[in-house]
Short mmCIF file of C-alpha atoms in Angstrom, two decimals:
data_model
loop_
_atom_site.label_atom_id
_atom_site.label_comp_id
_atom_site.label_asym_id
_atom_site.label_seq_id
_atom_site.Cartn_x
_atom_site.Cartn_y
_atom_site.Cartn_z
CA MET T 6 144.13 61.50 49.95
CA ILE T 7 145.99 64.22 48.04
CA VAL T 8 149.65 63.73 47.19
CA MET T 9 152.03 66.06 45.36
CA LYS T 10 155.64 64.98 44.92
CA ASP T 11 158.41 67.15 43.48
CA ILE T 12 156.11 69.20 41.29
CA TYR T 13 157.83 71.63 38.95
CA LYS T 14 156.03 73.92 36.57
CA SER T 15 157.28 76.78 34.42
CA PHE T 16 155.50 79.09 32.03
CA LYS T 17 158.07 80.05 29.39
CA GLU T 18 161.06 81.30 31.41
CA LYS T 19 159.19 81.81 34.67
CA THR T 20 159.25 79.05 37.27
CA VAL T 21 155.86 78.99 38.97
CA LEU T 22 156.21 75.84 41.07
CA ASP T 23 159.61 74.84 42.29
CA GLY T 24 159.57 71.38 43.84
CA ILE T 25 156.24 71.22 45.65
CA ASN T 26 155.78 68.36 48.13
CA LEU T 27 152.44 68.22 49.81
CA GLU T 28 150.18 65.63 51.36
CA VAL T 29 146.62 65.96 52.62
CA LYS T 30 145.38 63.07 54.72
CA GLU T 31 141.84 61.71 54.64
CA GLY T 32 139.39 63.87 56.59
CA GLU T 33 141.91 66.66 57.00
CA ILE T 34 141.57 70.35 56.16
CA LEU T 35 144.72 71.85 54.68
CA ALA T 36 145.03 75.49 53.68
CA LEU T 37 147.52 76.80 51.20
CA LEU T 38 148.53 80.33 52.16
CA GLY T 39 150.38 82.66 49.90
CA PRO T 40 150.23 86.04 48.20
CA SER T 41 148.81 86.52 44.72
CA GLY T 42 151.03 84.93 42.10
CA ALA T 43 152.57 82.46 44.56
CA GLY T 44 151.28 79.53 42.50
CA LYS T 45 148.14 78.51 44.43
CA THR T 46 145.84 78.32 41.41
CA THR T 47 148.50 76.49 39.40
CA ILE T 48 148.59 73.84 42.14
CA ILE T 49 144.81 73.47 41.97
CA ASN T 50 144.92 73.21 38.17
CA ILE T 51 147.60 70.52 38.32
CA LEU T 52 145.73 68.59 41.01
CA THR T 53 142.53 68.59 38.98
CA LYS T 54 144.44 67.55 35.84
CA TRP T 55 143.50 70.75 34.07
CA LEU T 56 147.18 71.51 33.71
CA GLU T 57 150.15 69.22 33.32
CA ALA T 58 153.20 69.59 35.55
CA ASP T 59 156.64 69.69 33.91
CA SER T 60 157.72 66.96 36.30
CA GLY T 61 156.62 65.22 39.48
CA ASP T 62 153.47 63.41 40.53
CA ALA T 63 150.20 64.95 41.63
CA GLU T 64 147.32 62.74 42.55
CA ILE T 65 143.97 62.83 44.25
CA LEU T 66 143.26 59.30 45.34
CA VAL T 67 139.58 59.28 44.43
CA GLY T 68 137.73 59.22 41.11
CA GLN T 69 137.39 62.47 39.18
CA ASN T 70 133.64 62.47 39.82
CA GLU T 71 134.23 62.38 43.59
CA ILE T 72 136.02 65.72 43.65
CA GLY T 73 134.15 68.94 44.35
CA ILE T 74 135.74 72.14 43.09
CA MET T 75 134.98 75.73 43.86
CA LEU T 76 136.93 78.25 41.84
CA ASP T 77 137.55 81.86 42.75
CA SER T 78 135.67 82.86 39.61
CA GLY T 79 133.63 81.12 36.97
CA GLY T 80 131.98 77.75 36.96
CA LEU T 81 128.43 79.12 36.94
CA TYR T 82 125.96 80.27 34.32
CA THR T 83 124.97 83.83 35.14
CA HIS T 84 121.69 83.79 33.17
CA LEU T 85 120.42 80.67 34.91
CA SER T 86 118.86 80.76 38.36
CA CYS T 87 120.67 79.40 41.42
CA LEU T 88 118.42 76.34 41.37
CA GLU T 89 118.93 75.73 37.63
CA ASN T 90 122.69 75.95 38.04
CA LEU T 91 122.57 73.21 40.67
CA ASP T 92 119.85 71.18 38.94
CA LEU T 93 122.14 70.70 35.94
CA TYR T 94 124.70 68.88 38.09
CA ALA T 95 122.07 67.18 40.26
CA ARG T 96 120.78 65.53 37.10
CA ILE T 97 124.28 64.60 35.93
CA TYR T 98 125.08 63.03 39.32
CA ASP T 99 121.63 61.41 39.41
CA LEU T 100 120.76 63.01 42.75
CA PRO T 101 117.24 63.29 44.20
CA LYS T 102 115.29 66.32 42.95
CA THR T 103 115.23 67.85 46.42
CA ARG T 104 119.02 67.82 46.79
CA ALA T 105 119.70 71.11 44.95
CA MET T 106 117.29 73.03 47.16
CA GLU T 107 118.64 71.36 50.28
CA VAL T 108 122.19 72.48 49.46
CA LEU T 109 121.06 76.01 48.58
CA GLU T 110 119.45 76.25 51.99
CA SER T 111 122.61 74.99 53.67
CA VAL T 112 124.61 77.89 52.18
CA GLY T 113 121.88 80.40 52.99
CA LEU T 114 120.54 80.84 49.47
CA GLY T 115 117.20 79.10 49.96
CA ASP T 116 115.22 82.32 49.51
CA ASP T 117 117.21 83.24 46.39
CA ALA T 118 116.81 79.91 44.60
CA LYS T 119 114.94 81.42 41.67
CA LYS T 120 117.17 84.46 41.35
CA ALA T 121 119.47 84.55 38.31
CA ALA T 122 123.13 84.12 39.24
CA SER T 123 123.83 87.47 37.56
CA GLU T 124 121.64 89.19 40.17
CA LEU T 125 123.63 87.85 43.11
CA SER T 126 126.15 89.88 45.08
CA ARG T 127 129.76 88.68 44.99
CA GLY T 128 129.37 86.96 48.35
CA MET T 129 126.15 85.21 47.31
CA PHE T 130 127.76 84.18 44.04
CA GLN T 131 130.60 82.63 46.00
CA ARG T 132 128.16 80.74 48.20
CA LEU T 133 126.44 79.44 45.09
CA ALA T 134 129.81 78.24 43.77
CA LEU T 135 130.37 76.50 47.11
CA ALA T 136 126.90 74.94 46.89
CA ARG T 137 127.75 73.54 43.47
CA ALA T 138 131.01 72.09 44.83
CA ILE T 139 129.34 70.30 47.75
CA LEU T 140 126.18 69.30 45.87
CA TYR T 141 127.16 65.67 45.34
CA SER T 142 128.86 65.19 48.74
CA PRO T 143 132.33 64.75 47.25
CA LYS T 144 135.06 62.84 49.06
CA VAL T 145 137.57 65.58 48.30
CA LEU T 146 136.75 69.28 48.21
CA ILE T 147 139.07 71.78 46.56
CA LEU T 148 138.24 75.39 47.31
CA ASP T 149 139.92 78.45 45.85
CA GLU T 150 139.48 81.39 48.25
CA PRO T 151 136.11 80.19 49.59
CA THR T 152 135.50 83.18 51.86
CA SER T 153 137.38 85.98 50.11
CA ALA T 154 134.29 88.02 49.19
CA LEU T 155 132.16 87.24 52.21
CA ASP T 156 131.26 89.48 55.11
CA PRO T 157 132.55 88.24 58.49
CA GLY T 158 129.21 86.75 59.52
CA THR T 159 128.74 84.80 56.29
CA ALA T 160 132.39 83.76 56.31
CA ARG T 161 131.88 82.29 59.79
CA SER T 162 128.81 80.37 58.67
CA VAL T 163 130.71 79.02 55.64
CA CYS T 164 133.57 77.93 57.93
CA LYS T 165 131.03 76.20 60.17
CA LEU T 166 129.57 74.47 57.13
CA LEU T 167 133.04 73.33 56.05
CA GLN T 168 133.65 71.93 59.53
CA GLU T 169 130.42 69.96 59.29
CA ILE T 170 131.40 68.67 55.85
CA ARG T 171 134.77 67.62 57.21
CA GLU T 172 133.09 65.82 60.08
CA GLY T 173 131.26 63.82 57.44
CA GLY T 174 134.66 62.51 56.31
CA THR T 175 135.40 64.86 53.41
CA THR T 176 139.01 65.91 52.82
CA ILE T 177 139.31 69.64 52.17
CA PHE T 178 142.10 71.46 50.38
CA LEU T 179 141.69 75.21 50.23
CA THR T 180 143.55 78.36 49.42
CA THR T 181 143.01 81.48 51.48
CA HIS T 182 144.36 84.85 52.48
CA ASN T 183 142.39 84.81 55.68
CA MET T 184 144.70 84.00 58.57
CA ASP T 185 141.95 83.72 61.17
CA GLU T 186 140.10 81.28 58.99
CA ALA T 187 143.24 79.19 58.50
CA LEU T 188 143.95 79.13 62.24
CA LYS T 189 140.45 78.22 63.30
CA LEU T 190 139.46 75.91 60.47
CA CYS T 191 142.53 74.04 59.35
CA ASP T 192 144.40 71.07 60.74
CA ARG T 193 147.46 72.06 58.77
CA VAL T 194 148.62 74.96 56.66
CA ALA T 195 151.27 75.23 53.95
CA LEU T 196 152.90 78.60 53.38
CA LEU T 197 153.64 79.09 49.68
CA PHE T 198 156.03 81.74 48.44
CA GLU T 199 157.49 82.15 44.95
CA GLY T 200 156.57 78.61 43.97
CA LYS T 201 158.05 76.97 47.08
CA ILE T 202 156.45 75.74 50.27
CA VAL T 203 158.44 77.56 52.92
CA LYS T 204 156.67 75.97 55.89
CA GLN T 205 153.91 73.49 56.56
CA GLY T 206 152.33 72.05 59.67
CA ASN T 207 149.74 72.71 62.34
CA PRO T 208 149.01 76.46 62.32
CA VAL T 209 149.15 76.90 66.09
CA GLU T 210 152.40 74.95 66.35
CA ILE T 211 153.92 77.03 63.55
CA CYS T 212 152.96 80.21 65.37
CA GLU T 213 154.48 78.92 68.60
CA GLU T 214 157.67 77.91 66.81
CA TYR T 215 158.08 81.39 65.43
CA ARG T 216 157.09 83.01 68.71
CA ALA T 217 154.20 84.73 67.05
CA MET T 218 151.86 83.76 69.84
CA ARG T 219 151.62 87.22 71.33
CA THR T 220 148.06 87.54 72.65
CA VAL T 221 146.68 85.46 69.79
CA PRO T 222 148.42 83.22 67.23
CA ASP T 223 149.55 85.31 64.23
CA LEU T 224 150.26 83.47 60.98
CA GLU T 225 150.68 86.77 59.15
CA ALA T 226 153.70 87.54 61.34
CA VAL T 227 155.14 84.08 60.67
CA PHE T 228 154.79 84.55 56.92
CA LEU T 229 156.45 87.95 57.15
CA GLU T 230 159.32 86.52 59.17
CA LEU T 231 159.84 83.65 56.72
CA THR T 232 159.56 85.56 53.44
CA GLY T 233 159.97 89.25 54.22
CA VAL T 234 156.66 89.79 52.42
CA SER T 235 153.24 90.21 53.97
CA LEU T 236 150.28 88.25 52.72
CA MET M 21 113.38 52.96 21.69
CA LEU M 22 116.26 55.41 21.93
CA LYS M 23 117.39 55.69 25.53
CA LEU M 24 119.08 58.95 26.40
CA SER M 25 121.42 59.16 29.36
CA ASN M 26 120.83 61.57 32.24
CA ASN M 27 123.92 63.46 31.12
CA THR M 28 122.58 64.04 27.62
CA VAL M 29 119.21 65.16 28.97
CA ALA M 30 120.91 67.50 31.50
CA VAL M 31 123.01 69.12 28.75
CA PHE M 32 119.96 69.38 26.47
CA ILE M 33 117.88 71.12 29.16
CA LYS M 34 120.70 73.51 30.01
CA GLN M 35 121.35 74.50 26.38
CA LEU M 36 117.64 74.96 25.68
CA THR M 37 117.09 77.01 28.85
CA SER M 38 120.16 79.15 28.08
CA ASN M 39 118.90 79.90 24.59
CA ILE M 40 115.42 80.75 25.81
CA ARG M 41 116.84 83.03 28.53
CA GLN M 42 119.22 84.69 26.07
CA PRO M 43 116.99 84.69 23.01
CA VAL M 44 119.56 85.88 20.48
CA PHE M 45 118.74 83.08 18.08
CA LEU M 46 114.97 82.97 18.50
CA GLY M 47 114.75 86.76 18.77
CA LEU M 48 116.74 87.38 15.59
CA ALA M 49 114.69 84.80 13.70
CA GLY M 50 111.57 86.68 14.81
CA VAL M 51 112.99 90.06 13.80
CA TRP M 52 113.97 88.80 10.35
CA LEU M 53 110.54 87.29 9.83
CA VAL M 54 108.90 90.62 10.66
CA MET M 55 111.34 92.33 8.28
CA GLY M 56 110.35 89.86 5.55
CA LEU M 57 106.67 90.65 6.10
CA VAL M 58 107.35 94.40 6.00
CA PHE M 59 109.45 94.09 2.83
CA ALA M 60 106.72 92.01 1.18
CA PHE M 61 104.11 94.58 2.18
CA PHE M 62 106.00 97.41 0.52
CA SER M 63 107.09 95.48 -2.56
CA ASP M 64 105.29 93.49 -5.18
CA GLN M 65 107.06 90.28 -4.29
CA HIS M 66 105.51 87.42 -2.39
CA VAL M 67 106.55 87.03 1.23
CA SER M 68 108.02 83.61 0.43
CA GLN M 69 110.83 85.35 -1.50
CA TYR M 70 111.94 87.13 1.68
CA VAL M 71 111.28 84.12 3.86
CA SER M 72 113.65 82.04 1.73
CA MET M 73 116.32 84.76 1.84
CA PHE M 74 116.20 85.08 5.62
CA MET M 75 115.85 81.33 6.10
CA VAL M 76 119.19 80.80 4.39
CA LEU M 77 120.80 83.45 6.60
CA ILE M 78 119.38 81.77 9.69
CA VAL M 79 120.37 78.26 8.69
CA GLY M 80 123.79 79.13 7.32
CA MET M 81 125.00 81.97 9.48
CA GLN M 82 122.95 82.30 12.65
CA LEU M 83 122.55 78.64 13.51
CA THR M 84 126.25 77.90 13.11
CA GLY M 85 127.08 80.78 15.46
CA VAL M 86 124.52 79.71 18.04
CA ALA M 87 125.82 76.13 18.15
CA THR M 88 129.37 77.39 18.57
CA SER M 89 128.38 79.83 21.30
CA CYS M 90 126.66 77.05 23.27
CA VAL M 91 130.00 75.21 23.40
CA THR M 92 132.16 78.27 24.00
CA GLU M 93 129.91 79.39 26.87
CA ASP M 94 130.53 76.06 28.57
CA ARG M 95 134.24 76.41 27.90
CA THR M 96 134.62 79.95 29.24
CA THR M 97 132.64 79.19 32.39
CA MET M 98 134.82 76.08 32.88
CA ASN M 99 131.67 73.97 32.90
CA LEU M 100 132.94 71.86 30.05
CA ARG M 101 135.72 70.68 32.35
CA PHE M 102 133.41 70.32 35.33
CA MET M 103 131.09 68.22 33.21
CA GLY M 104 134.03 66.15 32.02
CA MET M 105 135.04 65.53 35.64
CA ALA M 106 131.44 64.64 36.51
CA GLY M 107 131.56 61.87 33.93
CA VAL M 108 129.82 63.56 31.01
CA LYS M 109 131.23 61.95 27.87
CA PRO M 110 132.00 64.16 24.88
CA ARG M 111 129.42 62.29 22.80
CA GLN M 112 126.75 62.87 25.46
CA TYR M 113 127.60 66.56 25.62
CA CYS M 114 127.55 66.92 21.84
CA THR M 115 124.28 64.99 21.50
CA GLY M 116 122.56 67.16 24.13
CA THR M 117 123.85 70.37 22.56
CA PHE M 118 122.97 69.26 19.02
CA ALA M 119 119.46 68.21 20.07
CA ALA M 120 118.76 71.58 21.72
CA VAL M 121 120.05 73.65 18.81
CA PHE M 122 118.35 71.46 16.23
CA LEU M 123 115.03 71.56 18.07
CA MET M 124 115.04 75.37 18.03
CA ALA M 125 115.97 75.34 14.33
CA MET M 126 113.11 72.92 13.57
CA PHE M 127 110.66 75.21 15.32
CA ILE M 128 111.90 78.28 13.43
CA CYS M 129 111.70 76.44 10.09
CA VAL M 130 108.07 75.47 10.76
CA VAL M 131 107.16 79.08 11.60
CA TYR M 132 108.91 80.34 8.44
CA ALA M 133 107.22 77.71 6.28
CA VAL M 134 103.78 78.68 7.60
CA VAL M 135 104.35 82.43 7.32
CA GLY M 136 106.01 81.98 3.92
CA GLY M 137 102.81 80.47 2.58
CA TYR M 138 104.14 77.00 1.85
CA ARG M 139 101.29 74.52 1.78
CA GLY M 140 100.76 70.85 1.05
CA THR M 141 103.72 69.08 -0.54
CA ASN M 142 105.67 72.35 -0.67
CA PHE M 143 105.45 72.63 3.10
CA PHE M 144 107.04 69.24 3.60
CA ILE M 145 109.70 69.78 0.94
CA PHE M 146 110.56 73.12 2.57
CA LEU M 147 110.86 71.49 5.98
CA GLY M 148 112.79 68.52 4.66
CA PHE M 149 115.46 70.71 3.08
CA THR M 150 115.71 73.30 5.84
CA TRP M 151 115.87 70.67 8.59
CA LEU M 152 118.56 68.78 6.71
CA ALA M 153 120.56 71.98 6.26
CA SER M 154 119.97 72.92 9.92
CA ALA M 155 121.40 69.59 11.03
CA VAL M 156 124.55 70.24 8.97
CA SER M 157 124.90 73.79 10.34
CA ALA M 158 124.34 72.75 13.97
CA LEU M 159 126.96 70.03 13.66
CA LEU M 160 129.36 72.45 11.99
CA GLY M 161 128.84 74.98 14.79
CA ILE M 162 129.51 72.40 17.50
CA THR M 163 132.61 71.23 15.62
CA MET M 164 133.93 74.80 15.53
CA GLY M 165 133.13 75.19 19.21
CA LEU M 166 135.14 72.10 20.11
CA SER M 167 138.11 73.26 18.05
CA LYS M 168 140.83 75.63 19.12
CA TRP M 169 139.53 78.22 16.67
CA PRO M 170 135.88 78.96 17.53
CA TRP M 171 136.32 82.51 16.22
CA LEU M 172 136.40 81.04 12.71
CA THR M 173 132.65 80.46 13.01
CA THR M 174 131.93 84.08 12.10
CA PRO M 175 133.67 84.06 8.69
CA VAL M 176 132.49 80.53 7.93
CA GLY M 177 128.91 81.44 8.89
CA MET M 178 129.08 84.58 6.77
CA LEU M 179 130.31 82.57 3.81
CA LEU M 180 127.48 80.07 4.22
CA GLY M 181 124.82 82.71 4.78
CA LEU M 182 125.90 85.24 2.20
CA ALA M 183 127.17 82.95 -0.57
CA PRO M 184 123.70 82.51 -2.12
CA MET M 185 123.27 86.29 -2.34
CA ILE M 186 126.72 86.78 -3.86
CA ALA M 187 126.05 83.94 -6.29
CA ALA M 188 122.86 85.66 -7.42
CA MET M 189 124.96 88.59 -8.63
CA ASN M 190 127.55 86.67 -10.60
CA GLU M 191 127.43 83.44 -12.58
CA ASN M 192 131.08 82.59 -11.90
CA MET M 193 130.46 82.87 -8.19
CA GLU M 194 127.40 80.68 -8.55
CA ASP M 195 129.53 78.00 -10.19
CA ILE M 196 131.93 78.14 -7.25
CA PHE M 197 129.32 78.27 -4.50
CA ARG M 198 127.05 75.60 -5.95
CA PHE M 199 129.05 73.12 -3.89
CA LEU M 200 127.77 74.77 -0.71
CA TYR M 201 124.59 73.36 0.79
CA THR M 202 123.24 76.83 1.59
CA LEU M 203 123.25 77.80 -2.09
CA GLN M 204 121.44 74.59 -2.94
CA ILE M 205 118.86 75.22 -0.25
CA ARG M 206 118.34 78.73 -1.58
CA ARG M 207 117.81 77.40 -5.11
CA VAL M 208 115.25 74.89 -3.90
CA MET M 209 113.44 77.50 -1.82
CA ASP M 210 113.39 80.02 -4.65
CA TYR M 211 111.87 77.38 -6.87
CA MET M 212 109.38 76.50 -4.15
CA ALA M 213 108.55 80.15 -3.54
CA ILE M 214 107.41 80.48 -7.16
CA ARG M 215 105.78 77.10 -7.10
CA ALA M 216 103.69 78.20 -4.16
CA GLU M 217 101.85 80.57 -6.47
CA GLU M 218 102.28 79.25 -9.98
CA GLU M 219 101.53 76.04 -11.72
CA ILE M 220 104.66 74.27 -12.78
CA TYR M 221 104.94 72.42 -16.03
CA GLU M 222 107.45 69.93 -17.19
CA HIS M 223 108.46 70.99 -20.63
CA ILE M 224 110.76 69.62 -23.30
CA CYS M 225 113.21 72.38 -24.09
CA GLU M 226 113.13 73.12 -27.76
CA TYR M 227 116.82 74.01 -27.77
CA CYS M 228 118.45 71.28 -25.73
CA GLY M 229 115.74 68.64 -25.81
CA GLU M 230 115.93 68.06 -22.04
CA ILE M 231 112.98 68.03 -19.70
CA VAL M 232 112.93 71.24 -17.64
CA MET M 233 110.55 72.76 -15.11
CA CYS M 234 108.85 75.97 -16.15
CA ILE M 235 105.92 78.30 -15.67
CA LYS M 236 103.84 79.84 -18.42
CA ASP M 237 103.45 83.58 -18.61
CA GLU M 238 100.08 85.25 -18.64
CA ALA M 239 99.67 84.90 -22.38
CA GLU M 240 100.46 81.21 -21.92
CA ASP M 241 102.60 81.12 -24.97
CA VAL M 242 106.02 81.79 -23.49
CA VAL M 243 107.54 79.62 -20.86
CA GLU M 244 110.05 80.69 -18.25
CA ILE M 245 112.48 77.97 -17.36
CA LEU M 246 112.89 77.71 -13.58
CA ALA M 247 115.38 74.95 -13.23
CA GLY M 248 116.68 71.75 -14.69
CA ARG M 249 114.81 68.62 -13.68
CA GLY M 250 117.72 67.39 -11.61
CA MET M 251 117.80 70.45 -9.33
CA MET M 252 116.22 68.72 -6.34
CA GLU M 253 118.48 65.70 -6.68
CA GLU M 254 121.55 67.92 -6.97
CA ALA M 255 120.51 69.88 -3.87
CA ILE M 256 120.04 66.71 -1.84
CA ILE M 257 123.34 65.21 -3.00
CA VAL M 258 125.34 68.40 -2.36
CA THR M 259 123.78 68.82 1.10
CA LEU M 260 124.50 65.21 2.01
CA ILE M 261 128.10 65.49 0.82
CA ASN M 262 128.50 68.71 2.84
CA GLY M 263 126.98 66.89 5.81
CA ALA M 264 129.39 63.98 5.42
CA ILE M 265 132.38 66.37 5.32
CA VAL M 266 131.16 68.19 8.45
CA LEU M 267 130.55 64.85 10.19
CA GLY M 268 134.11 63.82 9.36
CA LEU M 269 135.45 67.08 10.77
CA PHE M 270 133.30 66.66 13.87
CA ILE M 271 134.59 63.14 14.50
CA PHE M 272 138.16 64.40 14.11
CA MET M 273 137.68 67.33 16.54
CA HIS M 274 135.71 65.20 18.97
CA ARG M 275 138.47 62.59 19.09
CA LYS M 276 141.32 65.07 19.14
CA TYR M 277 140.05 67.54 21.74
CA GLY M 278 137.10 65.89 23.51
CA LEU M 279 135.73 68.45 25.96
CA ASN M 280 139.11 70.08 26.60
CA GLY M 281 139.20 72.42 23.61
#
């Protein structure tokens, strides 16, 4: 569903992506793990055609209007209410009038529908961004740090929601720093470091391979062993 | 009947709601109108003089900035790209944005015309000119917003808004700025502001022999020439030419950048 072949990208002298090969199959959840500056957002920008790669092919095998995107920041109008933010896209996608409210309730913002986005906490803002991304039931969902500002309880409910969305057949590509989330939620993970994917595969299998299965699987330890840098 | 797409309507509603929630444009228009009334109260000039002055500032400077900021807001929040991905065509986006900005401008022009004391034919001439100029300014603002240089809107808006005032101070400047639609609008409104109170006569100038528009003074033996007979025609032609140039620029930017800026 998502294919990246030999992607190279440099900004002036600095190589940001150095031969990225990645594939996300239909109905799969893949997490891209890496420290800040590893090139995660650049990958998302290239996938969504917001940025052109220097070389290589990046493709999402569905129409542009079947991709849902949640960015780490931005994408919402702060002076509009939660409902108005979603209504804009509900109208564009020709969805039923009740759909926006339905999605707000699914991310736990039903009671805050009329609140301006500027009045939301960081975690609520992030849930609103997620609501916007899933509003039109996209076939592919691209999420940049979907749970980074959430408290553990809300993060768990968002993960549960993502599982349900995946069960509906949606392919999910996400970036995260949260190892637990990657282990529990994802079918596969790709560890990104200095523009290269240093390892990819099933998270539990990767942990076993690197003997990081102490009492619980530990992707953080694997990353440290592979790169010498902690996430 | 004109059928608008869902996308155009969605953009229109969003831009209108945004401008009502952040009432910079409507608020400033209100403040300037109050200032005009206060100035008129403390001076011996009719309120229409101040209304015409502030109307030009609104149409030339403020409206251009508002139209640009509608586009730049969508750019900075990445919504322009999201909309593009959702299938919103550049023309649909621009139509929705233009309609919202123009609707607000139309409303403000009506309020100014009423408060300025324009009645009867004058009212409709006032609206005709200000709406035409508003359409040009809104399109110019959107064009600047789509370009890579939206910051240029401020100096361009200042030039459009302040040129009539600068021209009033210097004849050479008036000759230069007469090719700007805002100066033409100001000339028409000044003429209308006087016409609202005085009876206008067509008069054959004893020096040049041409027909000119004038008012008689109290003694009714001296006439003051207001403008040449072709003033209205010149104002319409200059505004339309300005509009055509802006439309050309808009088509260029729209084709070159689309919604990607």
